[in-house]
């Protein structure tokens, strides 16, 4: 098998577990198609938050500046809560805010990834064990600069001082309400889940939404959605806990 | 011409789009920046125990008979200079799996639903809001409840 991989700084690439890699040609990474900070001035009406025009259903994250149901004030970013994620939904071209919420304003930080969550992928996992063993050196690594001179983390396309979530599996479940995914990683992995659970047919995050609790352990990812429908998930080569 | 590196997944690199690449440096990927180098301070109502700085995990046990109020379970200064994007998973010893914070709002008596993971321009925090009004129904006694948190702090790629 021909390929290339690079470990994090200070980790020996020859024997490190997958999650200690900065990249590997065995695993895709999340690539940011767009990041936008948007202020929704009236949360009571349906509106397009951003247009991605990818032509497929992309993975997305939305962070908000309010702590529903507790308003902690501006400048506090958190992953969209159960109270807000039900209104945030994506289709082939847009991320929208659905009507139904009370009137008010909300700041959102949108991440749209160049990854079709309806297109299954499973990697050939190499070393999914957990290990903190060192053995490399801090003196070497790889950096690819996006903006010069690099001043912040965002100015690097690639930097082996950082970790990047590597994708173990992208999957889809059709006409299932109780979904069980055997990932065989041997540890509870980082994950995200989206589903079509609304009449408009768009995908929303359900990882923590009402009626759709997702959980992971060392064997499986499990989640339920209210009605048998269509859902997609991403499982990463990244142990939540070692 | 844009310079950079592109590595494909099992296919000829000339033929694939960004979706089928291991890396494509025309794009940024979310960078996990939480590690021991950014943790400069911590506090909590009963001294949360850090178990592995480099993996960004923390354990917390509630004290006896906590009263209404906001409890900071985890806090530290991230030192990044701008507000990063935090994501936390919680391990509940009463229900031993990992779930993303916050929990389902239908479980009115589960303290997990009132735990919030968030970031400010200077700090990362996990708070628990305990109350007794309509938003926060009379909470269960969380005395001795023990949680383990794993958090990811991603650099802000926007701006």
mmCIF file of N, CA, C and O in Angstrom, chain A residues 188-237:
data_model
loop_
_atom_site.group_PDB
_atom_site.id
_atom_site.type_symbol
_atom_site.label_atom_id
_atom_site.label_comp_id
_atom_site.label_asym_id
_atom_site.label_seq_id
_atom_site.Cartn_x
_atom_site.Cartn_y
_atom_site.Cartn_z
ATOM 1 N N UNK A 188 -13.980 4.843 22.983
ATOM 2 C CA UNK A 188 -15.111 5.698 22.643
ATOM 3 C C UNK A 188 -14.601 6.847 21.784
ATOM 4 O O UNK A 188 -13.753 7.621 22.216
ATOM 5 N N UNK A 189 -15.088 6.963 20.569
ATOM 6 C CA UNK A 189 -14.530 7.971 19.672
ATOM 7 C C UNK A 189 -15.352 9.268 19.642
ATOM 8 O O UNK A 189 -16.524 9.292 19.998
ATOM 9 N N UNK A 190 -14.704 10.314 19.180
ATOM 10 C CA UNK A 190 -15.399 11.565 18.865
ATOM 11 C C UNK A 190 -16.370 11.292 17.715
ATOM 12 O O UNK A 190 -16.042 10.562 16.779
ATOM 13 N N UNK A 191 -17.557 11.868 17.775
ATOM 14 C CA UNK A 191 -18.571 11.603 16.755
ATOM 15 C C UNK A 191 -19.495 12.800 16.586
ATOM 16 O O UNK A 191 -19.588 13.654 17.477
ATOM 17 N N UNK A 192 -20.184 12.825 15.445
ATOM 18 C CA UNK A 192 -21.265 13.788 15.222
ATOM 19 C C UNK A 192 -22.350 13.101 14.415
ATOM 20 O O UNK A 192 -22.068 12.218 13.603
ATOM 21 N N UNK A 193 -23.586 13.516 14.644
ATOM 22 C CA UNK A 193 -24.730 12.908 13.964
ATOM 23 C C UNK A 193 -25.656 13.999 13.436
ATOM 24 O O UNK A 193 -25.896 15.002 14.116
ATOM 25 N N UNK A 194 -26.165 13.789 12.220
ATOM 26 C CA UNK A 194 -27.167 14.687 11.626
ATOM 27 C C UNK A 194 -28.304 13.821 11.102
ATOM 28 O O UNK A 194 -28.098 12.652 10.749
ATOM 29 N N UNK A 195 -29.502 14.395 11.017
ATOM 30 C CA UNK A 195 -30.627 13.584 10.538
ATOM 31 C C UNK A 195 -31.703 14.446 9.906
ATOM 32 O O UNK A 195 -31.806 15.655 10.184
ATOM 33 N N UNK A 196 -32.485 13.792 9.075
ATOM 34 C CA UNK A 196 -33.684 14.420 8.526
ATOM 35 C C UNK A 196 -34.841 14.048 9.441
ATOM 36 O O UNK A 196 -35.368 12.951 9.357
ATOM 37 N N UNK A 197 -35.193 14.919 10.336
ATOM 38 C CA UNK A 197 -36.278 14.630 11.273
ATOM 39 C C UNK A 197 -37.357 15.697 11.201
ATOM 40 O O UNK A 197 -38.231 15.761 12.043
ATOM 41 N N UNK A 198 -37.297 16.535 10.196
ATOM 42 C CA UNK A 198 -38.249 17.639 10.046
ATOM 43 C C UNK A 198 -38.929 17.498 8.695
ATOM 44 O O UNK A 198 -38.354 16.960 7.743
ATOM 45 N N UNK A 199 -40.140 18.001 8.614
ATOM 46 C CA UNK A 199 -40.919 17.858 7.381
ATOM 47 C C UNK A 199 -40.271 18.536 6.175
ATOM 48 O O UNK A 199 -40.571 18.190 5.027
ATOM 49 N N UNK A 200 -39.372 19.483 6.416
ATOM 50 C CA UNK A 200 -38.763 20.176 5.269
ATOM 51 C C UNK A 200 -37.644 19.361 4.603
ATOM 52 O O UNK A 200 -37.097 19.765 3.581
ATOM 53 N N UNK A 201 -37.293 18.211 5.181
ATOM 54 C CA UNK A 201 -36.326 17.320 4.547
ATOM 55 C C UNK A 201 -34.882 17.733 4.683
ATOM 56 O O UNK A 201 -33.985 17.089 4.134
ATOM 57 N N UNK A 202 -34.599 18.779 5.433
ATOM 58 C CA UNK A 202 -33.213 19.207 5.627
ATOM 59 C C UNK A 202 -32.588 18.438 6.802
ATOM 60 O O UNK A 202 -33.294 17.877 7.630
ATOM 61 N N UNK A 203 -31.279 18.462 6.831
ATOM 62 C CA UNK A 203 -30.553 17.777 7.896
ATOM 63 C C UNK A 203 -30.254 18.753 9.036
ATOM 64 O O UNK A 203 -29.858 19.897 8.796
ATOM 65 N N UNK A 204 -30.404 18.276 10.248
ATOM 66 C CA UNK A 204 -30.031 19.060 11.420
ATOM 67 C C UNK A 204 -29.164 18.202 12.326
ATOM 68 O O UNK A 204 -29.200 16.971 12.254
ATOM 69 N N UNK A 205 -28.400 18.861 13.158
ATOM 70 C CA UNK A 205 -27.583 18.137 14.124
ATOM 71 C C UNK A 205 -28.486 17.519 15.164
ATOM 72 O O UNK A 205 -29.386 18.180 15.692
ATOM 73 N N UNK A 206 -28.284 16.251 15.458
ATOM 74 C CA UNK A 206 -29.114 15.627 16.489
ATOM 75 C C UNK A 206 -28.277 15.089 17.633
ATOM 76 O O UNK A 206 -28.781 14.425 18.509
ATOM 77 N N UNK A 207 -26.995 15.382 17.628
ATOM 78 C CA UNK A 207 -26.131 14.805 18.646
ATOM 79 C C UNK A 207 -26.611 15.131 20.048
ATOM 80 O O UNK A 207 -26.382 14.394 20.983
ATOM 81 N N UNK A 208 -27.281 16.239 20.190
ATOM 82 C CA UNK A 208 -27.758 16.602 21.524
ATOM 83 C C UNK A 208 -29.144 17.211 21.447
ATOM 84 O O UNK A 208 -29.559 17.926 22.327
ATOM 85 N N UNK A 209 -29.875 16.930 20.363
ATOM 86 C CA UNK A 209 -31.187 17.531 20.219
ATOM 87 C C UNK A 209 -32.255 16.733 20.928
ATOM 88 O O UNK A 209 -32.103 15.545 21.207
ATOM 89 N N UNK A 210 -33.355 17.390 21.141
ATOM 90 C CA UNK A 210 -34.464 16.778 21.847
ATOM 91 C C UNK A 210 -34.897 15.469 21.187
ATOM 92 O O UNK A 210 -35.150 15.414 20.002
ATOM 93 N N UNK A 211 -34.978 14.424 21.968
ATOM 94 C CA UNK A 211 -35.467 13.144 21.480
ATOM 95 C C UNK A 211 -34.482 12.368 20.642
ATOM 96 O O UNK A 211 -34.834 11.367 20.039
ATOM 97 N N UNK A 212 -33.245 12.791 20.593
ATOM 98 C CA UNK A 212 -32.293 12.128 19.697
ATOM 99 C C UNK A 212 -30.924 12.064 20.340
ATOM 100 O O UNK A 212 -29.959 12.620 19.857
ATOM 101 N N UNK A 213 -30.840 11.397 21.460
ATOM 102 C CA UNK A 213 -29.591 11.350 22.197
ATOM 103 C C UNK A 213 -28.609 10.389 21.530
ATOM 104 O O UNK A 213 -28.960 9.263 21.198
ATOM 105 N N UNK A 214 -27.391 10.839 21.325
ATOM 106 C CA UNK A 214 -26.350 9.986 20.764
ATOM 107 C C UNK A 214 -25.329 9.685 21.851
ATOM 108 O O UNK A 214 -24.965 10.563 22.631
ATOM 109 N N UNK A 215 -24.882 8.441 21.899
ATOM 110 C CA UNK A 215 -23.871 8.046 22.876
ATOM 111 C C UNK A 215 -22.852 7.139 22.204
ATOM 112 O O UNK A 215 -23.146 6.489 21.204
ATOM 113 N N UNK A 216 -21.672 7.128 22.779
ATOM 114 C CA UNK A 216 -20.625 6.256 22.242
ATOM 115 C C UNK A 216 -19.893 5.569 23.380
ATOM 116 O O UNK A 216 -19.713 6.144 24.457
ATOM 117 N N UNK A 217 -19.476 4.340 23.123
ATOM 118 C CA UNK A 217 -18.548 3.663 24.016
ATOM 119 C C UNK A 217 -17.464 3.002 23.164
ATOM 120 O O UNK A 217 -17.332 3.311 21.973
ATOM 121 N N UNK A 218 -16.713 2.078 23.755
ATOM 122 C CA UNK A 218 -15.567 1.521 23.032
ATOM 123 C C UNK A 218 -15.970 0.585 21.900
ATOM 124 O O UNK A 218 -15.132 0.181 21.094
ATOM 125 N N UNK A 219 -17.240 0.225 21.829
ATOM 126 C CA UNK A 219 -17.704 -0.700 20.796
ATOM 127 C C UNK A 219 -18.617 -0.062 19.757
ATOM 128 O O UNK A 219 -18.542 -0.379 18.568
ATOM 129 N N UNK A 220 -19.505 0.799 20.218
ATOM 130 C CA UNK A 220 -20.550 1.275 19.327
ATOM 131 C C UNK A 220 -20.816 2.772 19.462
ATOM 132 O O UNK A 220 -20.487 3.395 20.467
ATOM 133 N N UNK A 221 -21.444 3.300 18.424
ATOM 134 C CA UNK A 221 -22.134 4.591 18.480
ATOM 135 C C UNK A 221 -23.611 4.260 18.389
ATOM 136 O O UNK A 221 -24.026 3.500 17.505
ATOM 137 N N UNK A 222 -24.401 4.803 19.302
ATOM 138 C CA UNK A 222 -25.838 4.547 19.299
ATOM 139 C C UNK A 222 -26.582 5.870 19.332
ATOM 140 O O UNK A 222 -26.153 6.806 20.012
ATOM 141 N N UNK A 223 -27.664 5.934 18.592
ATOM 142 C CA UNK A 223 -28.547 7.088 18.717
ATOM 143 C C UNK A 223 -29.938 6.711 18.270
ATOM 144 O O UNK A 223 -30.142 5.718 17.571
ATOM 145 N N UNK A 224 -30.882 7.508 18.719
ATOM 146 C CA UNK A 224 -32.275 7.297 18.334
ATOM 147 C C UNK A 224 -32.820 8.575 17.727
ATOM 148 O O UNK A 224 -32.434 9.680 18.125
ATOM 149 N N UNK A 225 -33.686 8.429 16.769
ATOM 150 C CA UNK A 225 -34.412 9.581 16.238
ATOM 151 C C UNK A 225 -35.893 9.278 16.353
ATOM 152 O O UNK A 225 -36.302 8.119 16.375
ATOM 153 N N UNK A 226 -36.692 10.320 16.457
ATOM 154 C CA UNK A 226 -38.093 10.163 16.827
ATOM 155 C C UNK A 226 -38.850 9.244 15.868
ATOM 156 O O UNK A 226 -39.630 8.398 16.287
ATOM 157 N N UNK A 227 -38.636 9.410 14.598
ATOM 158 C CA UNK A 227 -39.326 8.591 13.609
ATOM 159 C C UNK A 227 -38.278 7.911 12.744
ATOM 160 O O UNK A 227 -37.222 8.469 12.497
ATOM 161 N N UNK A 228 -38.578 6.718 12.261
ATOM 162 C CA UNK A 228 -37.624 6.100 11.336
ATOM 163 C C UNK A 228 -37.382 7.033 10.159
ATOM 164 O O UNK A 228 -38.295 7.439 9.464
ATOM 165 N N UNK A 229 -36.164 7.428 9.982
ATOM 166 C CA UNK A 229 -35.864 8.390 8.937
ATOM 167 C C UNK A 229 -34.472 8.165 8.396
ATOM 168 O O UNK A 229 -33.942 7.061 8.421
ATOM 169 N N UNK A 230 -33.869 9.235 7.928
ATOM 170 C CA UNK A 230 -32.539 9.165 7.343
ATOM 171 C C UNK A 230 -31.583 9.944 8.232
ATOM 172 O O UNK A 230 -31.868 11.084 8.612
ATOM 173 N N UNK A 231 -30.485 9.329 8.570
ATOM 174 C CA UNK A 231 -29.495 10.013 9.405
ATOM 175 C C UNK A 231 -28.099 9.700 8.882
ATOM 176 O O UNK A 231 -27.888 8.702 8.195
ATOM 177 N N UNK A 232 -27.176 10.582 9.201
ATOM 178 C CA UNK A 232 -25.778 10.399 8.822
ATOM 179 C C UNK A 232 -24.896 10.669 10.029
ATOM 180 O O UNK A 232 -25.256 11.455 10.910
ATOM 181 N N UNK A 233 -23.749 10.004 10.044
ATOM 182 C CA UNK A 233 -22.856 10.172 11.190
ATOM 183 C C UNK A 233 -21.407 10.197 10.711
ATOM 184 O O UNK A 233 -21.084 9.687 9.622
ATOM 185 N N UNK A 234 -20.568 10.801 11.505
ATOM 186 C CA UNK A 234 -19.121 10.735 11.299
ATOM 187 C C UNK A 234 -18.495 10.233 12.592
ATOM 188 O O UNK A 234 -18.815 10.721 13.676
ATOM 189 N N UNK A 235 -17.631 9.235 12.457
ATOM 190 C CA UNK A 235 -16.855 8.729 13.590
ATOM 191 C C UNK A 235 -15.391 9.042 13.310
ATOM 192 O O UNK A 235 -14.894 8.767 12.208
ATOM 193 N N UNK A 236 -14.727 9.619 14.283
ATOM 194 C CA UNK A 236 -13.340 10.032 14.107
ATOM 195 C C UNK A 236 -12.382 9.065 14.810
ATOM 196 O O UNK A 236 -12.745 8.411 15.785
ATOM 197 N N UNK A 237 -11.166 9.059 14.322
ATOM 198 C CA UNK A 237 -10.091 8.320 14.999
ATOM 199 C C UNK A 237 -9.569 9.180 16.142
ATOM 200 O O UNK A 237 -8.434 9.661 16.106
#
